[in-house]
Short mmCIF file of C-alpha atoms in Angstrom, two decimals:
data_model
loop_
_atom_site.label_atom_id
_atom_site.label_comp_id
_atom_site.label_asym_id
_atom_site.label_seq_id
_atom_site.Cartn_x
_atom_site.Cartn_y
_atom_site.Cartn_z
CA ALA A 1 3.43 -22.12 -8.27
CA SER A 2 7.39 -22.20 -9.31
CA CYS A 3 8.41 -23.03 -12.46
CA PHE A 4 11.17 -24.95 -11.28
CA ARG A 5 10.35 -28.65 -11.14
CA PRO A 6 12.98 -30.98 -9.62
CA LEU A 7 13.54 -34.13 -11.70
CA GLU A 8 11.77 -37.48 -10.12
CA ARG A 9 15.48 -39.47 -10.85
CA PRO A 10 18.81 -38.14 -12.58
CA LEU A 11 19.14 -37.84 -16.29
CA GLU A 12 20.58 -40.99 -17.83
CA ARG A 13 22.55 -38.85 -19.94
CA PRO A 14 23.71 -35.27 -19.72
CA PRO A 15 21.23 -32.89 -21.52
CA PHE A 16 23.77 -31.13 -23.88
CA ASN A 17 26.37 -32.57 -25.81
CA ASP A 18 30.35 -31.36 -25.98
CA ASP A 19 29.56 -28.82 -28.82
CA GLU A 20 26.68 -27.43 -26.95
CA VAL A 21 28.93 -26.90 -23.77
CA ALA A 22 31.53 -25.46 -25.81
CA GLU A 23 28.76 -23.07 -27.22
CA MET A 24 27.55 -22.02 -23.52
CA ARG A 25 31.37 -21.62 -22.65
CA ARG A 26 32.13 -19.44 -25.48
CA ARG A 27 29.07 -17.04 -24.57
CA LEU A 28 29.92 -17.00 -21.11
CA LEU A 29 33.51 -15.87 -21.75
CA GLY A 30 32.27 -13.54 -24.11
CA ASN A 31 30.45 -11.56 -21.45
CA LEU A 32 33.38 -11.57 -19.13
CA ASN A 33 36.04 -8.57 -19.44
CA TYR A 34 33.41 -6.81 -21.48
CA LYS A 35 35.30 -4.69 -24.01
CA GLY A 36 38.81 -4.98 -22.15
CA THR A 37 37.19 -3.22 -18.81
CA GLY A 38 37.25 -6.49 -16.69
CA ALA A 39 33.38 -5.92 -16.24
CA VAL A 40 30.92 -8.67 -16.38
CA VAL A 41 28.00 -7.50 -19.05
CA ALA A 42 24.56 -8.74 -18.36
CA SER A 43 23.55 -8.86 -22.13
CA PRO A 44 25.86 -7.70 -24.72
CA GLY A 45 23.97 -8.64 -27.71
CA ALA A 46 20.31 -7.47 -28.93
CA THR A 47 17.52 -7.36 -26.27
CA PRO A 48 14.40 -7.47 -27.78
CA ALA A 49 12.17 -7.23 -24.82
CA LEU A 50 13.92 -3.74 -24.11
CA SER A 51 12.76 -2.86 -27.73
CA SER A 52 9.14 -2.69 -26.42
CA ILE A 53 9.86 -0.45 -23.31
CA ILE A 54 12.22 2.10 -25.05
CA GLY A 55 10.15 2.30 -28.26
CA GLY A 56 13.29 1.30 -30.39
CA PRO A 57 15.92 -1.19 -31.19
CA ALA A 58 17.68 -2.02 -27.97
CA ALA A 59 21.48 -2.63 -28.62
CA GLY A 60 21.99 -4.62 -25.68
CA TYR A 61 21.84 -4.25 -21.81
CA VAL A 62 25.20 -3.58 -21.09
CA PHE A 63 25.59 -2.80 -17.34
CA ASP A 64 27.68 -4.69 -14.87
CA TRP A 65 25.60 -5.72 -11.70
CA THR A 66 27.70 -6.16 -8.96
CA ARG A 67 25.99 -9.48 -7.31
CA ASP A 68 25.39 -10.86 -11.01
CA GLY A 69 29.49 -10.10 -11.74
CA ALA A 70 30.37 -11.84 -8.78
CA LEU A 71 27.89 -14.95 -9.18
CA ALA A 72 29.33 -15.26 -12.63
CA ILE A 73 33.03 -15.44 -11.54
CA ALA A 74 32.10 -17.77 -8.47
CA GLY A 75 30.52 -20.08 -11.29
CA LEU A 76 33.41 -19.48 -13.42
CA ILE A 77 35.76 -20.68 -11.13
CA ARG A 78 33.67 -23.85 -9.99
CA LEU A 79 33.26 -24.92 -13.72
CA SER A 80 37.29 -24.56 -14.33
CA HIS A 81 37.56 -27.84 -12.29
CA THR A 82 34.71 -29.72 -14.23
CA ARG A 83 34.42 -31.32 -17.49
CA VAL A 84 32.83 -28.12 -18.73
CA ALA A 85 36.01 -26.59 -18.77
CA THR A 86 37.43 -28.32 -21.70
CA ALA A 87 34.59 -30.01 -23.61
CA GLY A 88 34.09 -29.80 -27.07
CA GLY A 89 35.88 -27.10 -29.33
CA GLY A 90 37.59 -23.96 -27.74
CA PRO A 91 38.07 -21.66 -26.35
CA HIS A 92 38.94 -24.04 -23.36
CA LEU A 93 38.99 -22.92 -19.63
CA HIS A 94 42.22 -23.47 -18.51
CA GLU A 95 44.29 -22.08 -15.74
CA GLY A 96 45.71 -19.02 -17.72
CA THR A 97 42.29 -18.14 -19.00
CA LEU A 98 41.13 -18.49 -15.64
CA ASP A 99 43.71 -16.35 -14.13
CA ALA A 100 43.35 -13.58 -16.65
CA VAL A 101 39.72 -13.54 -16.32
CA LEU A 102 40.31 -13.00 -12.45
CA GLN A 103 42.81 -10.25 -12.65
CA ASP A 104 40.74 -8.44 -15.22
CA TYR A 105 37.76 -8.45 -12.69
CA LEU A 106 39.77 -7.55 -9.81
CA ARG A 107 41.05 -4.53 -11.87
CA TRP A 108 37.36 -3.76 -12.59
CA VAL A 109 36.05 -4.25 -8.94
CA ARG A 110 39.17 -1.55 -8.09
CA ARG A 111 38.04 0.70 -10.61
CA ILE A 112 34.49 1.01 -9.10
CA VAL A 113 35.44 1.04 -5.67
CA SER A 114 37.66 3.88 -6.62
CA LYS A 115 34.63 6.12 -7.25
CA ASP A 116 33.20 5.63 -3.61
CA GLY A 117 32.78 9.10 -2.51
CA ASP A 118 32.34 10.77 -6.00
CA LEU A 119 29.50 13.43 -6.36
CA MET A 120 26.63 12.45 -8.47
CA PRO A 121 24.19 14.32 -10.23
CA GLY A 122 22.00 15.97 -7.86
CA GLY A 123 24.48 16.21 -5.03
CA ALA A 124 24.37 12.62 -3.72
CA ARG A 125 27.69 10.80 -3.13
CA VAL A 126 28.52 7.37 -4.45
CA ASP A 127 28.34 4.59 -2.12
CA ALA A 128 30.72 2.01 -3.97
CA HIS A 129 30.02 -0.77 -1.80
CA GLY A 130 26.09 -0.48 -1.90
CA GLU A 131 25.76 0.47 -5.56
CA GLY A 132 24.25 -2.57 -7.48
CA LYS A 133 24.34 -1.23 -10.94
CA TRP A 134 27.22 0.20 -12.93
CA GLU A 135 28.04 1.61 -16.50
CA ILE A 136 30.71 -0.17 -17.94
CA ILE A 137 31.85 2.52 -20.47
CA PRO A 138 32.66 5.13 -18.86
CA PRO A 139 32.77 3.09 -15.60
CA GLY A 140 30.50 4.85 -12.99
CA PRO A 141 27.18 4.07 -10.98
CA PHE A 142 24.05 3.87 -13.03
CA LYS A 143 22.07 7.30 -13.03
CA GLY A 144 19.09 6.41 -14.42
CA GLY A 145 15.75 6.62 -12.17
CA TRP A 146 15.58 3.63 -10.22
CA CYS A 147 15.42 3.11 -6.09
CA ARG A 148 18.42 3.81 -4.34
CA PRO A 149 20.15 2.15 -2.25
CA GLN A 150 19.75 -0.83 -4.25
CA SER A 151 20.18 -3.57 -1.39
CA ASP A 152 19.77 -6.76 -3.90
CA GLY A 153 23.03 -6.30 -5.88
#
């Protein structure tokens, strides 16, 4: 069974008002260019679900996932040409904002690709084109215990 259920007919009005759209846009933009790195962060705020796993408070899930970052940037580009870009209060997604986010993201991608071939703990070499999860500060492949190569990122 799926948790997704298609609507029987289109909604008569948008499900979110302009102020709610503006808040979602603000939060999306807040996850891009994390702390000036250009990375797209998965969840910069408190992550209560992690607290039970790590046995204490979790400050956030601050990693850049290659696939998720690319999807967020692609979505941002698509949204920039819709009413979502300017609905409600600021910050609005205008051409200058979009260009700045894209340049920051490209800088991040170049930084992580430059790690290709670096030596990791245990003697393995970084495969920057196959690595799915990245530490943001300092930038480098996630070194925790999980299966490599991670082919879904």
